[in-house]
PDB file of N, CA, C and O in Angstrom:
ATOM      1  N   UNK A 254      -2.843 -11.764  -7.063  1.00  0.00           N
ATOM      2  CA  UNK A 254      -3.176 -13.032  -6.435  1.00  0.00           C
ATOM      3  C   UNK A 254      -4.690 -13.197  -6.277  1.00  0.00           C
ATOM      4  O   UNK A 254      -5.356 -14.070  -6.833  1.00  0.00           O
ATOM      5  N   UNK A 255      -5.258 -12.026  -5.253  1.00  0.00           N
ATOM      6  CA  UNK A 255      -6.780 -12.378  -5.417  1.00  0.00           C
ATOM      7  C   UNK A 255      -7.868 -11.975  -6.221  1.00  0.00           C
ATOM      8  O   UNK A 255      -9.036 -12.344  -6.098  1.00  0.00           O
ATOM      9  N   UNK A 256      -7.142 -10.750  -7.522  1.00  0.00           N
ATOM     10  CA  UNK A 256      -8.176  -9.954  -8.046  1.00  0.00           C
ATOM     11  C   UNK A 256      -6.773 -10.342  -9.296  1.00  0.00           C
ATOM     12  O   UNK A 256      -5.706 -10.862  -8.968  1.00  0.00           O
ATOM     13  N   UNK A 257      -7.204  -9.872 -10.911  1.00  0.00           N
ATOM     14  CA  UNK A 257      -6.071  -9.409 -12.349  1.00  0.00           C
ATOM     15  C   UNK A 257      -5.342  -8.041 -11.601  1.00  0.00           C
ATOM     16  O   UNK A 257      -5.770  -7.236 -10.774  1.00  0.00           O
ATOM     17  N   UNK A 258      -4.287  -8.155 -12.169  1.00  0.00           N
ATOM     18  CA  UNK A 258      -3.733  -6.801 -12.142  1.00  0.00           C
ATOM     19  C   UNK A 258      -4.190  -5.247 -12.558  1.00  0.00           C
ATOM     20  O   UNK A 258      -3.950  -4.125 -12.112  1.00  0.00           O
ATOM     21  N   UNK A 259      -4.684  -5.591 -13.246  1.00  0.00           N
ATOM     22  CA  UNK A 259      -5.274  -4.504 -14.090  1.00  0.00           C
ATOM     23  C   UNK A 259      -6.581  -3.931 -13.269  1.00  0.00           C
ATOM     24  O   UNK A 259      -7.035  -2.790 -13.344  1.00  0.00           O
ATOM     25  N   UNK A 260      -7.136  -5.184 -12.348  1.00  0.00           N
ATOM     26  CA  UNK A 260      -8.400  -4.114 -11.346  1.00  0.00           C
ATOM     27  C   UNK A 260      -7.863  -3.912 -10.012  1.00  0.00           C
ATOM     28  O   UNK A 260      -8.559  -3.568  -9.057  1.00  0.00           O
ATOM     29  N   UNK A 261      -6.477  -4.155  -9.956  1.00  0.00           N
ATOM     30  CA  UNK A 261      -5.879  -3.589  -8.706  1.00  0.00           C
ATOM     31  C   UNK A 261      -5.477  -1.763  -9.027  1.00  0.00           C
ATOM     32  O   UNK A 261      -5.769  -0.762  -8.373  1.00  0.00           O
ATOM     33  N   UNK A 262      -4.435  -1.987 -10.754  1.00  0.00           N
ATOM     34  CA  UNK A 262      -3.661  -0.903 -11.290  1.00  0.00           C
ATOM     35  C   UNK A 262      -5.453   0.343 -11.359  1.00  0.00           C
ATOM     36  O   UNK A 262      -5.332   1.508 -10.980  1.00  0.00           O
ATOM     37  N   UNK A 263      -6.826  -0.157 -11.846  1.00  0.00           N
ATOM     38  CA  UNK A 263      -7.527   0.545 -11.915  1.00  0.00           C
ATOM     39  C   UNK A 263      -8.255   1.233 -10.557  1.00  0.00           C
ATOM     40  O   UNK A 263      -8.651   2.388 -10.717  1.00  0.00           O
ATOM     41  N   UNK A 264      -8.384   0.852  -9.742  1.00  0.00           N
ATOM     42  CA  UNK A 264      -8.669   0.771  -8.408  1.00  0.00           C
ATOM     43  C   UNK A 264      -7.333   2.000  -7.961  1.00  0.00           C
ATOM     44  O   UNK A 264      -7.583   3.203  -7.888  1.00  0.00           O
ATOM     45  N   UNK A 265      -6.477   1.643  -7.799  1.00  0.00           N
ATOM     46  CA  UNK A 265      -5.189   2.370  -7.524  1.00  0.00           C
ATOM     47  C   UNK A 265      -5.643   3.973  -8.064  1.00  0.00           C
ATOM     48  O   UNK A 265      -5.967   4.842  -7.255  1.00  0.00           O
ATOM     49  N   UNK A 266      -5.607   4.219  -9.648  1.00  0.00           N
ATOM     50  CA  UNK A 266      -5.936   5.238 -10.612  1.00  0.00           C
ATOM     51  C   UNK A 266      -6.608   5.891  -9.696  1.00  0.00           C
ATOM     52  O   UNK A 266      -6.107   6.857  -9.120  1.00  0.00           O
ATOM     53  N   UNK A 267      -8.367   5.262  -9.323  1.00  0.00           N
ATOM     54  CA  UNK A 267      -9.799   6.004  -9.310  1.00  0.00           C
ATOM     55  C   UNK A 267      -9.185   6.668  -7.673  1.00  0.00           C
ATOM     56  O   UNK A 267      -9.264   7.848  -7.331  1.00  0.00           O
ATOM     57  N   UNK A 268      -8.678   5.706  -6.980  1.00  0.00           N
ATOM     58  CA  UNK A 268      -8.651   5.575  -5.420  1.00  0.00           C
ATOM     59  C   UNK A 268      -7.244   7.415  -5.482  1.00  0.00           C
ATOM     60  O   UNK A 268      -7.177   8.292  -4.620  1.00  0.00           O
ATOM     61  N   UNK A 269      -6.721   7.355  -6.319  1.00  0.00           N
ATOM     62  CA  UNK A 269      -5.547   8.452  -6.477  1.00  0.00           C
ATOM     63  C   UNK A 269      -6.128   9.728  -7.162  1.00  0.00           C
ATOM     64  O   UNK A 269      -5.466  10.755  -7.007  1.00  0.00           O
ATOM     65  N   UNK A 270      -7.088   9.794  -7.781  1.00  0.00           N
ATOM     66  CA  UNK A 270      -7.917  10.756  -8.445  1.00  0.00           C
ATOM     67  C   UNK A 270      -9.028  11.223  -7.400  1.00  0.00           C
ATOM     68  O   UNK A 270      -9.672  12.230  -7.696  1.00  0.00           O
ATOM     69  N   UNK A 271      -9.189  10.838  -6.691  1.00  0.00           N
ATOM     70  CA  UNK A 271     -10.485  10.811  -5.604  1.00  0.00           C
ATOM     71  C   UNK A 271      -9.988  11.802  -4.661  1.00  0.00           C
ATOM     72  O   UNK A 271     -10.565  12.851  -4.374  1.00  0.00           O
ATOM     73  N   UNK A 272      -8.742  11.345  -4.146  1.00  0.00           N
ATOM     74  CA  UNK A 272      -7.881  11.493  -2.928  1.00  0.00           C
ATOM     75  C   UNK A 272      -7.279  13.122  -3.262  1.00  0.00           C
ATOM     76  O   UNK A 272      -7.033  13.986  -2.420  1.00  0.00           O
ATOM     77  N   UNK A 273      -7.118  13.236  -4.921  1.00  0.00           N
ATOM     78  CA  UNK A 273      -6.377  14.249  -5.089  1.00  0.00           C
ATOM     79  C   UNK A 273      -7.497  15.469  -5.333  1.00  0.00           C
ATOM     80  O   UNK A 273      -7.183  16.499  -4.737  1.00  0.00           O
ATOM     81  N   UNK A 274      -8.631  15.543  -6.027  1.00  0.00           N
ATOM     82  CA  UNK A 274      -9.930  16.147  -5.580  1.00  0.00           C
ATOM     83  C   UNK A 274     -10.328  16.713  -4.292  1.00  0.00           C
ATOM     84  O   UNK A 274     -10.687  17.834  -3.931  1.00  0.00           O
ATOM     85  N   UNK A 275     -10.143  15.512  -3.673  1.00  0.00           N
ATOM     86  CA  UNK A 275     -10.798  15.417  -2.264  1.00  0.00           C
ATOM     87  C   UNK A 275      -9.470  16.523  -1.357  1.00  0.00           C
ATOM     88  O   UNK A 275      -9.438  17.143  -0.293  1.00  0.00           O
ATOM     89  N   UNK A 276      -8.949  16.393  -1.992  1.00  0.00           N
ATOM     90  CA  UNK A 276      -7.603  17.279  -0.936  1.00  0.00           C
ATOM     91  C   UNK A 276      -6.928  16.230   0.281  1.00  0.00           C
ATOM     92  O   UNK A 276      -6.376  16.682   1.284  1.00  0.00           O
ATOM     93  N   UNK A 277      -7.048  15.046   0.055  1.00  0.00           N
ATOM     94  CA  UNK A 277      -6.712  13.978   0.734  1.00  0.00           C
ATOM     95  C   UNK A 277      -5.240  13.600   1.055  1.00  0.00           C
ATOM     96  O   UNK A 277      -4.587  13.491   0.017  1.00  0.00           O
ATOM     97  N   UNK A 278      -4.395  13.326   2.391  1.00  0.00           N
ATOM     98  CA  UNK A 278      -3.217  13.248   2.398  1.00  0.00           C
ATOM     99  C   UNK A 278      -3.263  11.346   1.819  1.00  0.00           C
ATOM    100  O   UNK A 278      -3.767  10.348   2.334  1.00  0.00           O
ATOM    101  N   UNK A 279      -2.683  11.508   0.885  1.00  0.00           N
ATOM    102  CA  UNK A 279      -3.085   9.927   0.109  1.00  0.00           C
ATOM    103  C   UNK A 279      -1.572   9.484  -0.239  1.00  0.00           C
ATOM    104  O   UNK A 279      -0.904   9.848  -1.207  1.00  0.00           O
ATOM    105  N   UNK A 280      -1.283   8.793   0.578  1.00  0.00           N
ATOM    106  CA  UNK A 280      -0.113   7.845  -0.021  1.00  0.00           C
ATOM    107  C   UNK A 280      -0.020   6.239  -0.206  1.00  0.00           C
ATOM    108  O   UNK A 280      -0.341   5.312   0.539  1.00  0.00           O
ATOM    109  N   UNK A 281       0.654   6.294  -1.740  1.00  0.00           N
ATOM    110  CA  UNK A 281       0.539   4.854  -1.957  1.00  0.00           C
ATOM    111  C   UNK A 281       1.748   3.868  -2.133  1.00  0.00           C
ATOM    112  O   UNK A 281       2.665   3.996  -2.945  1.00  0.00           O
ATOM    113  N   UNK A 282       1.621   3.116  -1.451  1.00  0.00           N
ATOM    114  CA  UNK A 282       2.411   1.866  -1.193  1.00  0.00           C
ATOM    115  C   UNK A 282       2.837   1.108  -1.931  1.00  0.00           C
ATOM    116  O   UNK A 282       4.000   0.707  -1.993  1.00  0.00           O
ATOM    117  N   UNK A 283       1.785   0.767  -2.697  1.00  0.00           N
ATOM    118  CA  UNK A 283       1.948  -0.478  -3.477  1.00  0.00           C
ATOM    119  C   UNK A 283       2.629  -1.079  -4.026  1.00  0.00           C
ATOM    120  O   UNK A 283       2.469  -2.193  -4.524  1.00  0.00           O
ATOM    121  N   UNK A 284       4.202   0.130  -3.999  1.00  0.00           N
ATOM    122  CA  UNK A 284       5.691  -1.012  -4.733  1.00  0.00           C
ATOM    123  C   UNK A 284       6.301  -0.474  -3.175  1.00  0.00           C
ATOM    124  O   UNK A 284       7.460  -0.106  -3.363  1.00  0.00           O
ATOM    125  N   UNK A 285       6.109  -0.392  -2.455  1.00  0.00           N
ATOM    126  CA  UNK A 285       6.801   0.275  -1.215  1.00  0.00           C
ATOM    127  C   UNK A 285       7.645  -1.334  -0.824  1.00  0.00           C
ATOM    128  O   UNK A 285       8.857  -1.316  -0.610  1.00  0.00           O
ATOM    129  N   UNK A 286       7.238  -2.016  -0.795  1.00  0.00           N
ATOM    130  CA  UNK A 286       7.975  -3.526  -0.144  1.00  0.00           C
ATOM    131  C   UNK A 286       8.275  -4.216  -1.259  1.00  0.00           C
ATOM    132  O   UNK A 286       7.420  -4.505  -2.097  1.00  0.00           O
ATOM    133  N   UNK A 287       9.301  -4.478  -1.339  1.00  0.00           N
ATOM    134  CA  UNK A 287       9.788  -5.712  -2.668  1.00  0.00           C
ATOM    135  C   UNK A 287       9.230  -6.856  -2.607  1.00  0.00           C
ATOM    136  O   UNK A 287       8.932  -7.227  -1.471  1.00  0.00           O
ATOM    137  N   UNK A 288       8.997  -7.525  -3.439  1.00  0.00           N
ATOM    138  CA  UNK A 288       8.173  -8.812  -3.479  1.00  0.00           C
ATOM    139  C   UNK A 288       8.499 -10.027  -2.499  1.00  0.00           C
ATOM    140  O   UNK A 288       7.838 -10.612  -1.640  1.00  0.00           O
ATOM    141  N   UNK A 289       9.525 -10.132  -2.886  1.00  0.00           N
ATOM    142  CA  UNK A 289      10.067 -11.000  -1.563  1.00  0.00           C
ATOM    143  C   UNK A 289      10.438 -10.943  -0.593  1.00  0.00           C
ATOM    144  O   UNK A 289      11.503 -11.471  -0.274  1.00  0.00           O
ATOM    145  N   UNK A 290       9.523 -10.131   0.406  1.00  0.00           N
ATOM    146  CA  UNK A 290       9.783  -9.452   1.661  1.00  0.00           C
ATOM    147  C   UNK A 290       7.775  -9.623   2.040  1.00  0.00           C
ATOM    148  O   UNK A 290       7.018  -9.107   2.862  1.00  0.00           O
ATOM    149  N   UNK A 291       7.610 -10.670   0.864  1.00  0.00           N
ATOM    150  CA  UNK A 291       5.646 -10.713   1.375  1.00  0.00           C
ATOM    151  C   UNK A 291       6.085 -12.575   1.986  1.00  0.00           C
ATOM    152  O   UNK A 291       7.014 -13.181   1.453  1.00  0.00           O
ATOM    153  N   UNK A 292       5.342 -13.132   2.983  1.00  0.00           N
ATOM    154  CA  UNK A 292       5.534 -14.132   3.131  1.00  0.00           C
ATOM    155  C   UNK A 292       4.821 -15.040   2.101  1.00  0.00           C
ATOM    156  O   UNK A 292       4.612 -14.532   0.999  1.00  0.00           O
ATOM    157  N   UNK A 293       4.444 -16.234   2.297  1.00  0.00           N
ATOM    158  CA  UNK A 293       3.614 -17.739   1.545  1.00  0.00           C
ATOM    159  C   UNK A 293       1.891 -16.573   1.110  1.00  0.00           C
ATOM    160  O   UNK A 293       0.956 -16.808   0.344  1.00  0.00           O
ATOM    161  N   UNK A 294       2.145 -15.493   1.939  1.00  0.00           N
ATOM    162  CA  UNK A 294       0.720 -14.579   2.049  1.00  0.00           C
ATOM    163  C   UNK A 294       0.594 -13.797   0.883  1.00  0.00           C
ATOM    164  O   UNK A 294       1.702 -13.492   0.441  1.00  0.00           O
ATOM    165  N   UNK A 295      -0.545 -13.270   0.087  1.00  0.00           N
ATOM    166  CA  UNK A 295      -0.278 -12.255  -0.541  1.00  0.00           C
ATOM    167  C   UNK A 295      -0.327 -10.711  -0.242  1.00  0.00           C
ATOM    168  O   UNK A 295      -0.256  -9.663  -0.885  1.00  0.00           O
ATOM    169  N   UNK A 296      -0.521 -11.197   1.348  1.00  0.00           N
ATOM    170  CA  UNK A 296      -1.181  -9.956   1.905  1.00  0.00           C
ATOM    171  C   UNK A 296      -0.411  -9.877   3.250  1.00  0.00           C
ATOM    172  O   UNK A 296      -0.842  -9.213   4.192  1.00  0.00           O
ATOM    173  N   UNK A 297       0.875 -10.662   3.304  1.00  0.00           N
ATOM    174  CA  UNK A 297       1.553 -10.169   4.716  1.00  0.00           C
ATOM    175  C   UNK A 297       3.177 -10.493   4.371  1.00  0.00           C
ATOM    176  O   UNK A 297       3.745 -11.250   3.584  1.00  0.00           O
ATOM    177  N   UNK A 298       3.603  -9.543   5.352  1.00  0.00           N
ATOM    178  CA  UNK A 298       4.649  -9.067   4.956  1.00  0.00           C
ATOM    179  C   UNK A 298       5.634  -9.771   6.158  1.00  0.00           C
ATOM    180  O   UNK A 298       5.284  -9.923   7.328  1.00  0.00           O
ATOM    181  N   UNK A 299       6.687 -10.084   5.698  1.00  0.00           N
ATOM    182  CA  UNK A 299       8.068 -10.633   6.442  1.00  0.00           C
ATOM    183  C   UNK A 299       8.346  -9.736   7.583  1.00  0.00           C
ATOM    184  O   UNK A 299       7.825  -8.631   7.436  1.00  0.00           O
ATOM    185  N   UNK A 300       9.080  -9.904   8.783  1.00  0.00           N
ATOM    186  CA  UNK A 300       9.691  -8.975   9.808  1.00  0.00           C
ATOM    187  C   UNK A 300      10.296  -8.211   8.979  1.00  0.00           C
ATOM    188  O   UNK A 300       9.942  -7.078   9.304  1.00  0.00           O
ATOM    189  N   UNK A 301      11.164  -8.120   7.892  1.00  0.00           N
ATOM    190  CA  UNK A 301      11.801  -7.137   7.396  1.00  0.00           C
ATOM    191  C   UNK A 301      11.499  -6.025   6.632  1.00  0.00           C
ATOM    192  O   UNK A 301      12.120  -4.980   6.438  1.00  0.00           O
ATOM    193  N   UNK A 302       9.811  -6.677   6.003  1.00  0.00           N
ATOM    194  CA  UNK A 302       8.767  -5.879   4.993  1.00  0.00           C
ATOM    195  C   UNK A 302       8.191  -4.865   6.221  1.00  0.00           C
ATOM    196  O   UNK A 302       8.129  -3.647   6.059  1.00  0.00           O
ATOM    197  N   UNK A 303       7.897  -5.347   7.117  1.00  0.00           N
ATOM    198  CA  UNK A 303       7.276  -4.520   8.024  1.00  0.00           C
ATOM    199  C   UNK A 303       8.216  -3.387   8.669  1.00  0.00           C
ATOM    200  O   UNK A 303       7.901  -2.275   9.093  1.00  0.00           O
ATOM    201  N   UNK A 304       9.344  -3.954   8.617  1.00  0.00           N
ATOM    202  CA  UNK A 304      10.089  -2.727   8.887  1.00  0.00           C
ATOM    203  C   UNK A 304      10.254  -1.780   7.822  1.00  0.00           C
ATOM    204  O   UNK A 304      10.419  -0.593   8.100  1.00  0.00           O
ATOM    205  N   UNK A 305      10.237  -2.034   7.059  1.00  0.00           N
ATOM    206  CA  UNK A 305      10.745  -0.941   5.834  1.00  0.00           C
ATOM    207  C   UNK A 305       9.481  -0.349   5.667  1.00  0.00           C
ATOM    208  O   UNK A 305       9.430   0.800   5.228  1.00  0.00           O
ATOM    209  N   UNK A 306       8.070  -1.186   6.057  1.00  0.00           N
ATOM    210  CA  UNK A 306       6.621  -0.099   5.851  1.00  0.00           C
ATOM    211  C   UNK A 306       6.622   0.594   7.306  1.00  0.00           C
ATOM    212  O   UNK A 306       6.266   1.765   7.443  1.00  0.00           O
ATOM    213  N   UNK A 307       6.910   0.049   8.036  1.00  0.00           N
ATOM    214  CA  UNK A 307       7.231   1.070   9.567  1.00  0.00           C
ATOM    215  C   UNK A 307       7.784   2.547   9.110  1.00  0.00           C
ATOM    216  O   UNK A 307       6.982   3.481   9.107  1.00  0.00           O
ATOM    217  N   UNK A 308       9.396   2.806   8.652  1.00  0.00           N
ATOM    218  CA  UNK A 308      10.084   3.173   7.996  1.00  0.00           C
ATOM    219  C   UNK A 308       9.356   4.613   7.398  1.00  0.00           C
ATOM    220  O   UNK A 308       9.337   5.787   7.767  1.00  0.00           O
ATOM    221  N   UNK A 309       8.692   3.726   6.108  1.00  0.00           N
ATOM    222  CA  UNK A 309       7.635   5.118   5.606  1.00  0.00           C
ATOM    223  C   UNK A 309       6.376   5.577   6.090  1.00  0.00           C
ATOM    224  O   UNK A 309       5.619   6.491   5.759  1.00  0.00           O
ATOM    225  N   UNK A 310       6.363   4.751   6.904  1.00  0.00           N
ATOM    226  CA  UNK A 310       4.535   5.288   7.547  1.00  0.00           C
ATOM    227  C   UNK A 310       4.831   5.960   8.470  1.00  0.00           C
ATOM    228  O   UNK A 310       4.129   6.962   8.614  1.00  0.00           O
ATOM    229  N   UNK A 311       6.247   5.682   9.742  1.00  0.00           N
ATOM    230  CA  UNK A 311       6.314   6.367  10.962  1.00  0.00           C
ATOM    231  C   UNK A 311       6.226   8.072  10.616  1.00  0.00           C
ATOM    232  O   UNK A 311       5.234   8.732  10.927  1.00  0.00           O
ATOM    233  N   UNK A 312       7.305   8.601   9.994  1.00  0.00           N
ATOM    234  CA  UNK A 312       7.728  10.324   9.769  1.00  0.00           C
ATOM    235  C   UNK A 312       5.971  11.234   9.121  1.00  0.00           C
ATOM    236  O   UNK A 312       5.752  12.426   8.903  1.00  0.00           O
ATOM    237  N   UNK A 313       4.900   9.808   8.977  1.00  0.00           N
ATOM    238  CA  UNK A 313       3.832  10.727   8.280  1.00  0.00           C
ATOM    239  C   UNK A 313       2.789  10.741   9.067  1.00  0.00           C
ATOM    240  O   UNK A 313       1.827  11.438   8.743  1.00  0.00           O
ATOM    241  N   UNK A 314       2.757   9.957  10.292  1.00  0.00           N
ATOM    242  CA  UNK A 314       1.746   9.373  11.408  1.00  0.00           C
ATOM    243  C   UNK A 314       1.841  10.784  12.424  1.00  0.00           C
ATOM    244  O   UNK A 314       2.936  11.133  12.867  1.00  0.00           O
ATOM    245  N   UNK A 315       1.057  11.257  12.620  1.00  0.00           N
ATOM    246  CA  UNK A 315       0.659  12.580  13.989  1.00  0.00           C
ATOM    247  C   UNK A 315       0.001  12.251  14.656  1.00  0.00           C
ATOM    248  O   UNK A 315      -0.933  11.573  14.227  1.00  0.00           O
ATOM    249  N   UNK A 316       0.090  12.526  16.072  1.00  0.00           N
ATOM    250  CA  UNK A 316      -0.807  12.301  17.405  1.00  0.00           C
ATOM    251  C   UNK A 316      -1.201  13.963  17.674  1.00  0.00           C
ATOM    252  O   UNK A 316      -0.397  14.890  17.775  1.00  0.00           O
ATOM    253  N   UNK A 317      -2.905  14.036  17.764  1.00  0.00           N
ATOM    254  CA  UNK A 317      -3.335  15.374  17.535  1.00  0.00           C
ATOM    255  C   UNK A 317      -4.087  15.416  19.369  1.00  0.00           C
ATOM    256  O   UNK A 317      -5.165  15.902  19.711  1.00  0.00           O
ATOM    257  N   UNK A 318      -3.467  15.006  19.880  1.00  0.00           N
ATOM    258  CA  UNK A 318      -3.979  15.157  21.507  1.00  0.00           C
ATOM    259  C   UNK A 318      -3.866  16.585  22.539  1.00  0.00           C
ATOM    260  O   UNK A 318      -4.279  16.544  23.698  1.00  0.00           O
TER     261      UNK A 318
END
């Protein structure tokens, strides 16, 4: 929507090569929500998208207090 596909898919690559170097806990999303679970937005997600990214983000989130 706001950039070609191809400098999102490249971006993705460099951003996953970096992370894996770096020793980085790197997880990616980017098919994590089905398309029609984004609202009129290209960048926000339905009550139901958000649950299903709740879903995979909660079990990886730590509180180090």
């Amino acid at each position: 929507f706001f950039y070609p596909r191809w400098a999102y898919d490249a971006y993705r690559a460099q951003l996953a090569e970096t992370a894996a170097v770096a020793s980085w806990d790197y997880l990616d999303l980017w098919n994590a929500v089905p398309e029609e679970r984004f609202t009129n937005s290209a960048v926000h997600l339905d009550p139901q998208g958000v649950g299903m990214m709740v879903e995979l983000l909660a079990p990886r989130l730590t509180c180090d207090r």
